[in-house]
Short mmCIF file of C-alpha atoms and ligand atoms in Angstrom, two decimals:
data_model
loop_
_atom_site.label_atom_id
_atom_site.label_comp_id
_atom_site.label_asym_id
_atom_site.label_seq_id
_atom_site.Cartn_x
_atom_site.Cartn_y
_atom_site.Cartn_z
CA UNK A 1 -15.84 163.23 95.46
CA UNK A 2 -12.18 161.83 95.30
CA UNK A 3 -11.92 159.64 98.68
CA UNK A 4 -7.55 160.99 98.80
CA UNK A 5 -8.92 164.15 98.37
CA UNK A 6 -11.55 164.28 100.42
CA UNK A 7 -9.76 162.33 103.18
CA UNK A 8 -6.52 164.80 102.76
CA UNK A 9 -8.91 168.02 103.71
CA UNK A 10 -11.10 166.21 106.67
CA UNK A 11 -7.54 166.77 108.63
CA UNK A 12 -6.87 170.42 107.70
CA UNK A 13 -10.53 172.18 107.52
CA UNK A 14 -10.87 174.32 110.54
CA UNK A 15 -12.30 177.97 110.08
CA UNK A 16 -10.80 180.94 111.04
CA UNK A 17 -12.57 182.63 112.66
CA UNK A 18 -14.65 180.26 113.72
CA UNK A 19 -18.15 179.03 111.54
CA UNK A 20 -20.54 180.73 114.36
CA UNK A 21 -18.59 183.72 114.69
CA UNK A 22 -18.35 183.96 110.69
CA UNK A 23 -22.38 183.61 110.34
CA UNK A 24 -22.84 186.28 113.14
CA UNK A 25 -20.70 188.76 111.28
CA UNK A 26 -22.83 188.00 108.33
CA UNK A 27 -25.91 189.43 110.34
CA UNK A 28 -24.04 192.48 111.60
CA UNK A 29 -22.92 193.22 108.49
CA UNK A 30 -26.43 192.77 106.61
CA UNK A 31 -27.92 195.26 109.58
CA UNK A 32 -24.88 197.66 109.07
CA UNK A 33 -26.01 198.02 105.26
CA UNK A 34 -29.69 198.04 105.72
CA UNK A 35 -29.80 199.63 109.16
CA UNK A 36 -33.17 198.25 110.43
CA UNK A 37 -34.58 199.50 113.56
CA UNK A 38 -36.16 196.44 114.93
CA UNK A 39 -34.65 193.14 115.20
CA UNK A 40 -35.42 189.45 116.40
CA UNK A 41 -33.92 186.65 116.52
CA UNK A 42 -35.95 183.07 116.34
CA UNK A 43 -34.08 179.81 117.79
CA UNK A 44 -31.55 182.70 120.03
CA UNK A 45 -30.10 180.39 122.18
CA UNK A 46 -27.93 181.66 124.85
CA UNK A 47 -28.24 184.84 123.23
CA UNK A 48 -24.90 185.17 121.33
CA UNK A 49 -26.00 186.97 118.23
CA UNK A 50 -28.25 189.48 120.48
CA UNK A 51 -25.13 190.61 122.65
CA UNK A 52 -23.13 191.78 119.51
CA UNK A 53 -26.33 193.14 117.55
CA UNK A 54 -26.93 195.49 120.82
CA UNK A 55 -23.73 197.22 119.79
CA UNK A 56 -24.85 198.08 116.42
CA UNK A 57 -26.01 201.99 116.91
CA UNK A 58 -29.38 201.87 114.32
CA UNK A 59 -31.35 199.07 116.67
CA UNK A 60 -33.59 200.38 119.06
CA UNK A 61 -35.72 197.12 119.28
CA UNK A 62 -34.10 193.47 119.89
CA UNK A 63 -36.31 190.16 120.11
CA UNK A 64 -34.97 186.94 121.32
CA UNK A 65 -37.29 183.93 120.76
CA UNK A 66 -36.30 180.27 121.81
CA UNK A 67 -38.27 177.44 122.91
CA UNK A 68 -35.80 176.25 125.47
CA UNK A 69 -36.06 178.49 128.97
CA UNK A 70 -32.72 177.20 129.97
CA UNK A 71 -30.94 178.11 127.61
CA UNK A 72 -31.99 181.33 126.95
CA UNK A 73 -31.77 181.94 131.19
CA UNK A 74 -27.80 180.75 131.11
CA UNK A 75 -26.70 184.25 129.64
CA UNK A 76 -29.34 186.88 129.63
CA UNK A 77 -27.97 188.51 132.52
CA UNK A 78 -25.54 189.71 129.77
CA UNK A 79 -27.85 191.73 127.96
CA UNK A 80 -28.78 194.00 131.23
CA UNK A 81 -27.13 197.32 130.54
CA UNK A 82 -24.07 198.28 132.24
CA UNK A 83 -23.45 200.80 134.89
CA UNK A 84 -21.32 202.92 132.14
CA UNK A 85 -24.63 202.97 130.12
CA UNK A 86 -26.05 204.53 133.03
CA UNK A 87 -23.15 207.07 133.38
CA UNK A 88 -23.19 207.85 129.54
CA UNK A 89 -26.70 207.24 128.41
CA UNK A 90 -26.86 206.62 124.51
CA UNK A 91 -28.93 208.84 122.26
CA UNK A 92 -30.85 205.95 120.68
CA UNK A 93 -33.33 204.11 122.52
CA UNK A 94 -32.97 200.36 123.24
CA UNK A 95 -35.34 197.74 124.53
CA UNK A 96 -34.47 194.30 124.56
CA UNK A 97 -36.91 191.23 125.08
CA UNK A 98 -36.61 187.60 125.45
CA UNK A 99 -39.34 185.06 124.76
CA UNK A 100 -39.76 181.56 125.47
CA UNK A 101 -41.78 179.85 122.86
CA UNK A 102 -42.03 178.24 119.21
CA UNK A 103 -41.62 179.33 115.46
CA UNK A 104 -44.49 177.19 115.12
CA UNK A 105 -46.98 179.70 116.67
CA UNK A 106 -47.70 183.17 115.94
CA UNK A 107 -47.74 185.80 118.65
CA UNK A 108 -48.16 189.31 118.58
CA UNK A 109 -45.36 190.32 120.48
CA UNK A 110 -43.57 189.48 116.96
CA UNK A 111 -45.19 191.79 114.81
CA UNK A 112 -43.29 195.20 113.53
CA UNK A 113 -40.02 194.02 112.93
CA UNK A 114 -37.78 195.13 109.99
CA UNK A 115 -35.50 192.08 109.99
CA UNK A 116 -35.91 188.35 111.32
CA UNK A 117 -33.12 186.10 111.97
CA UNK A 118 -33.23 182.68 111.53
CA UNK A 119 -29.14 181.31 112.02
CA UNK A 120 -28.94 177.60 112.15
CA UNK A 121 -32.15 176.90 113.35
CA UNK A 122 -34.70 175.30 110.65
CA UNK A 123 -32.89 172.18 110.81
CA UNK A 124 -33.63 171.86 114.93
CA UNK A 125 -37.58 171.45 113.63
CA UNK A 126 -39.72 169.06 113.73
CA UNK A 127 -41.28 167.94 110.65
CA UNK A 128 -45.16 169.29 111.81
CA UNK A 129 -42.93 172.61 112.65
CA UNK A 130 -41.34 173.21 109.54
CA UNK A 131 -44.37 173.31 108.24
CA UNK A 132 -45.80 175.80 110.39
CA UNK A 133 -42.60 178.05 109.78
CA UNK A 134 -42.91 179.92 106.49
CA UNK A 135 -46.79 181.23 107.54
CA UNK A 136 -45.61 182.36 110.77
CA UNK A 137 -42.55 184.16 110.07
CA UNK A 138 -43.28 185.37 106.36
CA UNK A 139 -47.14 184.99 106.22
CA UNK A 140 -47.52 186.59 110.19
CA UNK A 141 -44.40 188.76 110.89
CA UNK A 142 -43.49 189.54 107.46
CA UNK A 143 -40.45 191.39 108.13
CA UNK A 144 -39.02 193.40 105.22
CA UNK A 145 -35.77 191.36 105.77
CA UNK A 146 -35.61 187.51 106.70
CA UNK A 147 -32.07 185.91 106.93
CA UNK A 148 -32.06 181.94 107.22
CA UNK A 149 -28.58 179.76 107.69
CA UNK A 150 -28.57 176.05 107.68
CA UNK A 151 -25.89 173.26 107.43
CA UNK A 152 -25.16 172.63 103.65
CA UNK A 153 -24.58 168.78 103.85
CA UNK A 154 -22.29 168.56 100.71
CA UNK A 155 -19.67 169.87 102.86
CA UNK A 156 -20.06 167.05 105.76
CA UNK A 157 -17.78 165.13 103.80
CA UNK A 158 -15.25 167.34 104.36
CA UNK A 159 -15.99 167.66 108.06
CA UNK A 160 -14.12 165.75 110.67
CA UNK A 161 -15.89 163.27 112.62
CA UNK A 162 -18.99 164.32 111.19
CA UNK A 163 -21.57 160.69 110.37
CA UNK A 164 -25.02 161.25 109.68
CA UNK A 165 -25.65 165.43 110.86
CA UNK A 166 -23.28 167.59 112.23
CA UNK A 167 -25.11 168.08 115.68
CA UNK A 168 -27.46 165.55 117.45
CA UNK A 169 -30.58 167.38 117.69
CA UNK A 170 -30.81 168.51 113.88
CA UNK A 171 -33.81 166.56 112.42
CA UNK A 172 -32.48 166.87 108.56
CA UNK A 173 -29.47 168.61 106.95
CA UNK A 174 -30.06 169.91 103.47
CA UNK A 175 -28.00 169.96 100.25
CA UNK A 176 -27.79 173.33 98.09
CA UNK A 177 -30.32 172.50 95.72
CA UNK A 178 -32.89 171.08 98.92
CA UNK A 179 -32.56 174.36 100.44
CA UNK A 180 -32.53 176.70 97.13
CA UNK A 181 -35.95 175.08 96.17
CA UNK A 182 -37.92 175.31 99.97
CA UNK A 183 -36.14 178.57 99.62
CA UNK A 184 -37.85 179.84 96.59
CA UNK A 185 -41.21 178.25 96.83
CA UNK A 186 -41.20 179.49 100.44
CA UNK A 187 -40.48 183.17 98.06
CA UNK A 188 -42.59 182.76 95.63
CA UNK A 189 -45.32 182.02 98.17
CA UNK A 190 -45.16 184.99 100.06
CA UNK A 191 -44.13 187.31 97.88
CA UNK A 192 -40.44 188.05 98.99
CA UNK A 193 -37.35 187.78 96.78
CA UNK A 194 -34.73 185.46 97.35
CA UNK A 195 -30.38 185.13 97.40
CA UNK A 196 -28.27 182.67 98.17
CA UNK A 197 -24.89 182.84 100.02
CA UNK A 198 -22.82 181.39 102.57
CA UNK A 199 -19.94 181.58 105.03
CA UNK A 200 -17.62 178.92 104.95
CA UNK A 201 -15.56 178.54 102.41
CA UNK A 202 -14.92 175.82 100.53
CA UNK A 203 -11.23 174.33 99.88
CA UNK A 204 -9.73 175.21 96.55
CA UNK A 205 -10.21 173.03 93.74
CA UNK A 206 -13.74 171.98 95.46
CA UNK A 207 -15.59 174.96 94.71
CA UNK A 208 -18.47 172.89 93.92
CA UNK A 209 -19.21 171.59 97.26
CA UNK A 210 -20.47 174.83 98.78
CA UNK A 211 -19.81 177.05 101.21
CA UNK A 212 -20.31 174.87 104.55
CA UNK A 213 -23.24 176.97 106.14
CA UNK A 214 -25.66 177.89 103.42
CA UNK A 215 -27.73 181.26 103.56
CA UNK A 216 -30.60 182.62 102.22
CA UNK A 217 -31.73 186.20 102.54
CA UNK A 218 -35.70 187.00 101.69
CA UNK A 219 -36.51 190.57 100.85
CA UNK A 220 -39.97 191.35 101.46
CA UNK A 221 -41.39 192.63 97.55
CA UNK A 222 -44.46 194.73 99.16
CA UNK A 223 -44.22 197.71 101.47
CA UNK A 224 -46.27 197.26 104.84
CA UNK A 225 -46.39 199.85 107.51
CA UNK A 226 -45.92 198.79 111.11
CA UNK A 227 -49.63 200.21 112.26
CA UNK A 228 -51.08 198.17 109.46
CA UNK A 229 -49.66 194.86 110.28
CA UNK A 230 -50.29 195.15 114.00
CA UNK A 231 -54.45 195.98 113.42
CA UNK A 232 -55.32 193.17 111.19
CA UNK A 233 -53.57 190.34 112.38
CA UNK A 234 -55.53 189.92 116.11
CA UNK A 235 -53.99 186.95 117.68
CA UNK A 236 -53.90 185.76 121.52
CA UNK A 237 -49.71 185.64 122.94
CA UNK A 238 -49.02 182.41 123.26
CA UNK A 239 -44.81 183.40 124.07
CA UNK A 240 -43.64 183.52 127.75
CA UNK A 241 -41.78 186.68 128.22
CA UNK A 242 -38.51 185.54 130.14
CA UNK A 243 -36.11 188.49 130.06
CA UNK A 244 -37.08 193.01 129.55
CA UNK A 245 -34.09 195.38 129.69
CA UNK A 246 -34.86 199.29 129.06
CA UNK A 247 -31.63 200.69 128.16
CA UNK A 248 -31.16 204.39 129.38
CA UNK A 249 -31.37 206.88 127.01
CA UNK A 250 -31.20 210.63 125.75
CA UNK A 251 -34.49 209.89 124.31
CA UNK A 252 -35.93 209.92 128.21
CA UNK A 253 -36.25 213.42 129.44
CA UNK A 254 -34.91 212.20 133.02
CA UNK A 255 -31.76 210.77 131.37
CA UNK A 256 -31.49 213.74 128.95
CA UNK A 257 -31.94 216.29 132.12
CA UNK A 258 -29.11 214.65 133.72
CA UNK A 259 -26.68 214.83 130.98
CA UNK A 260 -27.34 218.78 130.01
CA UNK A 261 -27.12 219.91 134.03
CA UNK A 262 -23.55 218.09 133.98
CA UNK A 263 -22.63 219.34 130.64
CA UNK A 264 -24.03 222.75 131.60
CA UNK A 265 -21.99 222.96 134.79
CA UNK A 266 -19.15 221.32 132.84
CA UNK A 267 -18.80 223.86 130.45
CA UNK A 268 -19.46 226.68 133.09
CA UNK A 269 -16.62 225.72 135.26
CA UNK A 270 -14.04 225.99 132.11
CA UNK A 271 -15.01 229.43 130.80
CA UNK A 272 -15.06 230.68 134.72
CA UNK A 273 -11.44 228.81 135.35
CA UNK A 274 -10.25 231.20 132.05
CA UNK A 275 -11.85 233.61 133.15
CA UNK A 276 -10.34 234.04 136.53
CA UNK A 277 -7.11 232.89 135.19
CA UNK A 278 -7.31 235.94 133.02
CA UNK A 279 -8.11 238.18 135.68
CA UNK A 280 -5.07 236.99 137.66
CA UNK A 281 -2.74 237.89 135.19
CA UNK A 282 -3.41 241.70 135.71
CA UNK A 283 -2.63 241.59 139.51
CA UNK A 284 -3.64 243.56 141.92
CA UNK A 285 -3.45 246.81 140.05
CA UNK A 286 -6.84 248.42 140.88
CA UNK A 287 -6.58 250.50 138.39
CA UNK A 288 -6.23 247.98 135.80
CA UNK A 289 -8.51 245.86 137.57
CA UNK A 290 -11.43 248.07 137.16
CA UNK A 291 -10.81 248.45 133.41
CA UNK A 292 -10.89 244.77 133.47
CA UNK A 293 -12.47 243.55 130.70
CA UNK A 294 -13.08 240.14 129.83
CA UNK A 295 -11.74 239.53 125.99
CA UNK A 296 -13.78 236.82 124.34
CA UNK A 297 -10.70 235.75 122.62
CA UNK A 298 -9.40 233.77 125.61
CA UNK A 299 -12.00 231.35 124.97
CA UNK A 300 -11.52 231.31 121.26
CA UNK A 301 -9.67 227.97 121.31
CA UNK A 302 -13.48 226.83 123.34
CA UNK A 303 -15.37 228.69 121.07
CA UNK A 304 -14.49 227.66 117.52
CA UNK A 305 -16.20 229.89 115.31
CA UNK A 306 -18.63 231.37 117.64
CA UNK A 307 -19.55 234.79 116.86
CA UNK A 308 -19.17 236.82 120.11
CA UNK A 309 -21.82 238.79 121.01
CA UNK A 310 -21.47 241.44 123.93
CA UNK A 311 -24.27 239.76 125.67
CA UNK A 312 -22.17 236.43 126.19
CA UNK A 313 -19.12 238.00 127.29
CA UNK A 314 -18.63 236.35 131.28
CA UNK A 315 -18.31 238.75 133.87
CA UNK A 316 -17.22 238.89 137.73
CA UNK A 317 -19.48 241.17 140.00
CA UNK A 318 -18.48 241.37 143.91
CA UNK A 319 -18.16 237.58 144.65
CA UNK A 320 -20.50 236.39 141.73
CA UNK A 321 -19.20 235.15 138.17
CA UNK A 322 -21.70 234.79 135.85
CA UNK A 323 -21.42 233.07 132.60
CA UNK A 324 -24.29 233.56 129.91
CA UNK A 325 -26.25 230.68 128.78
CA UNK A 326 -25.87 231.83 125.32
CA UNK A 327 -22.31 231.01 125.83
CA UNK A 328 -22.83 228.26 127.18
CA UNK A 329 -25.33 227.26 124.74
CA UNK A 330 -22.52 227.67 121.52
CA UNK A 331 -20.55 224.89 123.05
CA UNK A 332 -21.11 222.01 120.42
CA UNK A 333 -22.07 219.36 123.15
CA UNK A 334 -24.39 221.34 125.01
CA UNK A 335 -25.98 222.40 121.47
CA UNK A 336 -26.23 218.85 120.24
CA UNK A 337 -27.78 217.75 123.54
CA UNK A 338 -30.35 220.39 123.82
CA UNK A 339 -31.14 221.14 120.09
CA UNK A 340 -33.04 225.10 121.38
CA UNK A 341 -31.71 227.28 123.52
CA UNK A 342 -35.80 227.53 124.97
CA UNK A 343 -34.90 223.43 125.78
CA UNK A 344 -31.83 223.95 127.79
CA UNK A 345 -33.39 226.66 129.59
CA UNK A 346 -36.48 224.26 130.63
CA UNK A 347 -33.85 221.40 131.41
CA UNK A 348 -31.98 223.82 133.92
CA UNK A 349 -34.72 225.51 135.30
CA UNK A 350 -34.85 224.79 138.81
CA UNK A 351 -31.44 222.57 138.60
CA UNK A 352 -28.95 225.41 138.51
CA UNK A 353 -27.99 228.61 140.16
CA UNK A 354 -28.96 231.68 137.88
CA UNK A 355 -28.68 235.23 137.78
CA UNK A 356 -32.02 236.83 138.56
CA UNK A 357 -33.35 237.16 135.26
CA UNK A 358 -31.73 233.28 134.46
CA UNK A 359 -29.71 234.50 131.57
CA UNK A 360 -26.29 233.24 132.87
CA UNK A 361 -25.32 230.46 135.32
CA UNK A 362 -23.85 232.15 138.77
CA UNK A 363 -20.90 230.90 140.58
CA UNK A 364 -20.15 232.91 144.24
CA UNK A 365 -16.78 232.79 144.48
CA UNK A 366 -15.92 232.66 147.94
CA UNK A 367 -18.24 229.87 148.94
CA UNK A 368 -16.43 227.97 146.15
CA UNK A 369 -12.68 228.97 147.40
CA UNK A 370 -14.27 228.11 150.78
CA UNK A 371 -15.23 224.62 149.59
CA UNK A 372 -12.29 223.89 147.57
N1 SAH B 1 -29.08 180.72 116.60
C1 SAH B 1 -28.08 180.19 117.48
C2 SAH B 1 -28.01 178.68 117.57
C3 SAH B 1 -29.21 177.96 117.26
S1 SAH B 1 -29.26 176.29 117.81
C4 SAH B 1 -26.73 180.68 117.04
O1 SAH B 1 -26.64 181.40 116.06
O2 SAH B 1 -25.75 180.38 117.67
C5 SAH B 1 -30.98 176.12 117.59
C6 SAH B 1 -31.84 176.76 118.65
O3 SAH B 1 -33.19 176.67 118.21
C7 SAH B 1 -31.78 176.02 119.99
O4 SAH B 1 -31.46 176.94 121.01
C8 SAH B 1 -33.18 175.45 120.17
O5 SAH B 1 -33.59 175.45 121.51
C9 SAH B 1 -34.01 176.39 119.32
N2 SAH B 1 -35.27 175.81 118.82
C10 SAH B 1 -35.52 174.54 118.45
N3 SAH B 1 -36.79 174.40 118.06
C11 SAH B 1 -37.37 175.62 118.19
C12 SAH B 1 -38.68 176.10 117.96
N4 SAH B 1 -39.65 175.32 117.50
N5 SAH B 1 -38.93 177.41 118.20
C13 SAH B 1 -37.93 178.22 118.68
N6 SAH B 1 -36.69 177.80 118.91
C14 SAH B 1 -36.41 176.50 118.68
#
């Protein structure tokens, strides 16, 4: 490399965003296209990569692994769900788990995943662990997906300050061509494809050099099912479990209870605030009173397209409004929550004030004017 040249762009590289932040989007954007449902992450460290993969709606399963307890103790607090996921519990399921242990050793709790992540870590191994590496996470946990990122140490020249490796505790740095051929025979040896990328661009004019963290992603070339993988590979755990966080969920009949009753009573409230609206409007007239006669169309703009049946017209009676649960039912949320109309009827049962023979949820008037 030109020394001018190289000296010129040692002043002026600095990434935007920053390197980390670049090789994390890579990740997100890899589980955006393939939407796996299972995810861990080997060498974690304080958990970074985990927080922003727990936003991405297709994970229901999130593995940390690291061998250092300290680190992976500073910010796993963070990944504790919040008291708004309590409030608005997500449809999808999510469990996340931290481990303390090595890459080195195999451990069941590792088995089943779709895709592994491996970002800057191979180059924080040992020599004896390196070795180890390839059996354990292709050979044992054979996800269908395996990212790996590692320093490409053509572009250290360009790097400010940087001597022999760009942080004290790697044990090697790699050029392309070291990496592309552990890469493949690692492949070839386990039967997964291999492509190379990066993040990191390179300046103009030195195209050559790389991009400054190189990445390989390994596509699994066999199809394994879950079941299969976890009976015939018996092996003792070996990883201490540090961290467990059970996000709430629709999926959980307690959490899914919860959200219909509010929706239910939600929904009940509106169509009985139009409906005694409505019933203002003709006074005190008792003769128009008694022809009163609740028009579905006042709840058209609610509605949508619902077809109106006679049975899901609302009604007053003495101090009682009722409003059918078929009504209720047609409102898109409730529907999408409860999937049946059987389902939202076992939800409420017991949870809600019905008419006798619980077709429609009963409001008494007075005790609510009384209240109010
Ligand atoms: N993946 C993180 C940073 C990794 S730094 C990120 O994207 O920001 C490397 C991490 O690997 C360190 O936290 C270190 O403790 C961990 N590590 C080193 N050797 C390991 C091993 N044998 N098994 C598991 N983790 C290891």
């Amino acid at each position: 490399m030109d020394k001018n040249f190289q000296e010129e762009f040692t002043q002026i590289i600095k990434f935007k965003p920053p390197l980390y932040k670049q090789r994390h989007q890579f990740v997100k954007d890899l589980v955006e296209k393939y939407k796996p449902k299972k995810v861990a992450d080997l060498g974690c460290a304080d958990c970074s990569l985990l927080r922003m993969l727990k936003f991405c709606s297709c994970i229901e399963v999130l593995a940390g692994l690291d061998i250092c307890a300290n680190v992976l103790k500073e910010k796993m607090h963070t990944l504790s769900p919040l008291p708004v996921d309590y409030l608005q519990p997500s449809e999808r399921s999510l469990t996340v788990t931290l481990h303390q242990g090595s890459v080195a050793h195999k451990d069941p709790c590792m088995l089943g995943f779709d895709l592994v992540t491996c970002i800057e870590l191979i180059e924080h191994l040992e020599e004896s662990e390196l070795k180890k590496f390839p059996e354990v996470v292709f050979g044992f946990m054979a996800p269908s997906i395996v990212v790996i990122s590692t320093p490409n140490s053509e572009f250290n020249p360009l790097l400010p300050g940087v001597m022999l490796y760009r942080h004290p505790d790697h044990k090697f740095e790699w050029n392309q061509a070291q990496f592309q051929s552990w890469a493949l025979e690692t492949a070839r040896c386990y039967d997964y494809s291999v492509e190379f990328t990066g993040v990191g661009h390179p300046p103009t004019g030195m195209e050559k050099v790389g991009f400054c963290t190189q990445i390989g992603v390994f596509v699994r070339k066999y199809p394994q099912t879950g079941e299969s993988v976890q009976s015939e590979k018996p092996t003792e755990a070996v990883y201490k479990t540090v961290f467990k966080a059970v996000y709430p969920s629709l999926k959980d009949e307690k959490y899914l209870q919860n959200a219909v009753i509010g929706e239910v009573i939600f929904t009940a409230q509106i169509i009985k605030h139009r409906l005694m609206s409505k019933q203002e409007e003709y006074g005190d007239d008792p003769e128009r009173k008694s022809k009163f006669q609740l028009s579905m169309d006042c709840f058209s703009d609610y509605l949508g397209k619902l077809v109106v049946e006679k049975n899901m017209e609302p009604f007053v009676s003495g101090n009682e409004v009722y409003i059918p649960l078929a009504t209720i039912f047609s409102f898109p949320k409730v529907n999408r929550l409860c999937g049946t109309f059987e389902k939202l009827c076992k939800l409420i049962a017991g949870k809600v004030t019905l008419s006798s023979d619980g077709s429609a949820v009963m409001f008494n008037i007075e005790q609510e004017n009384e209240e109010n």
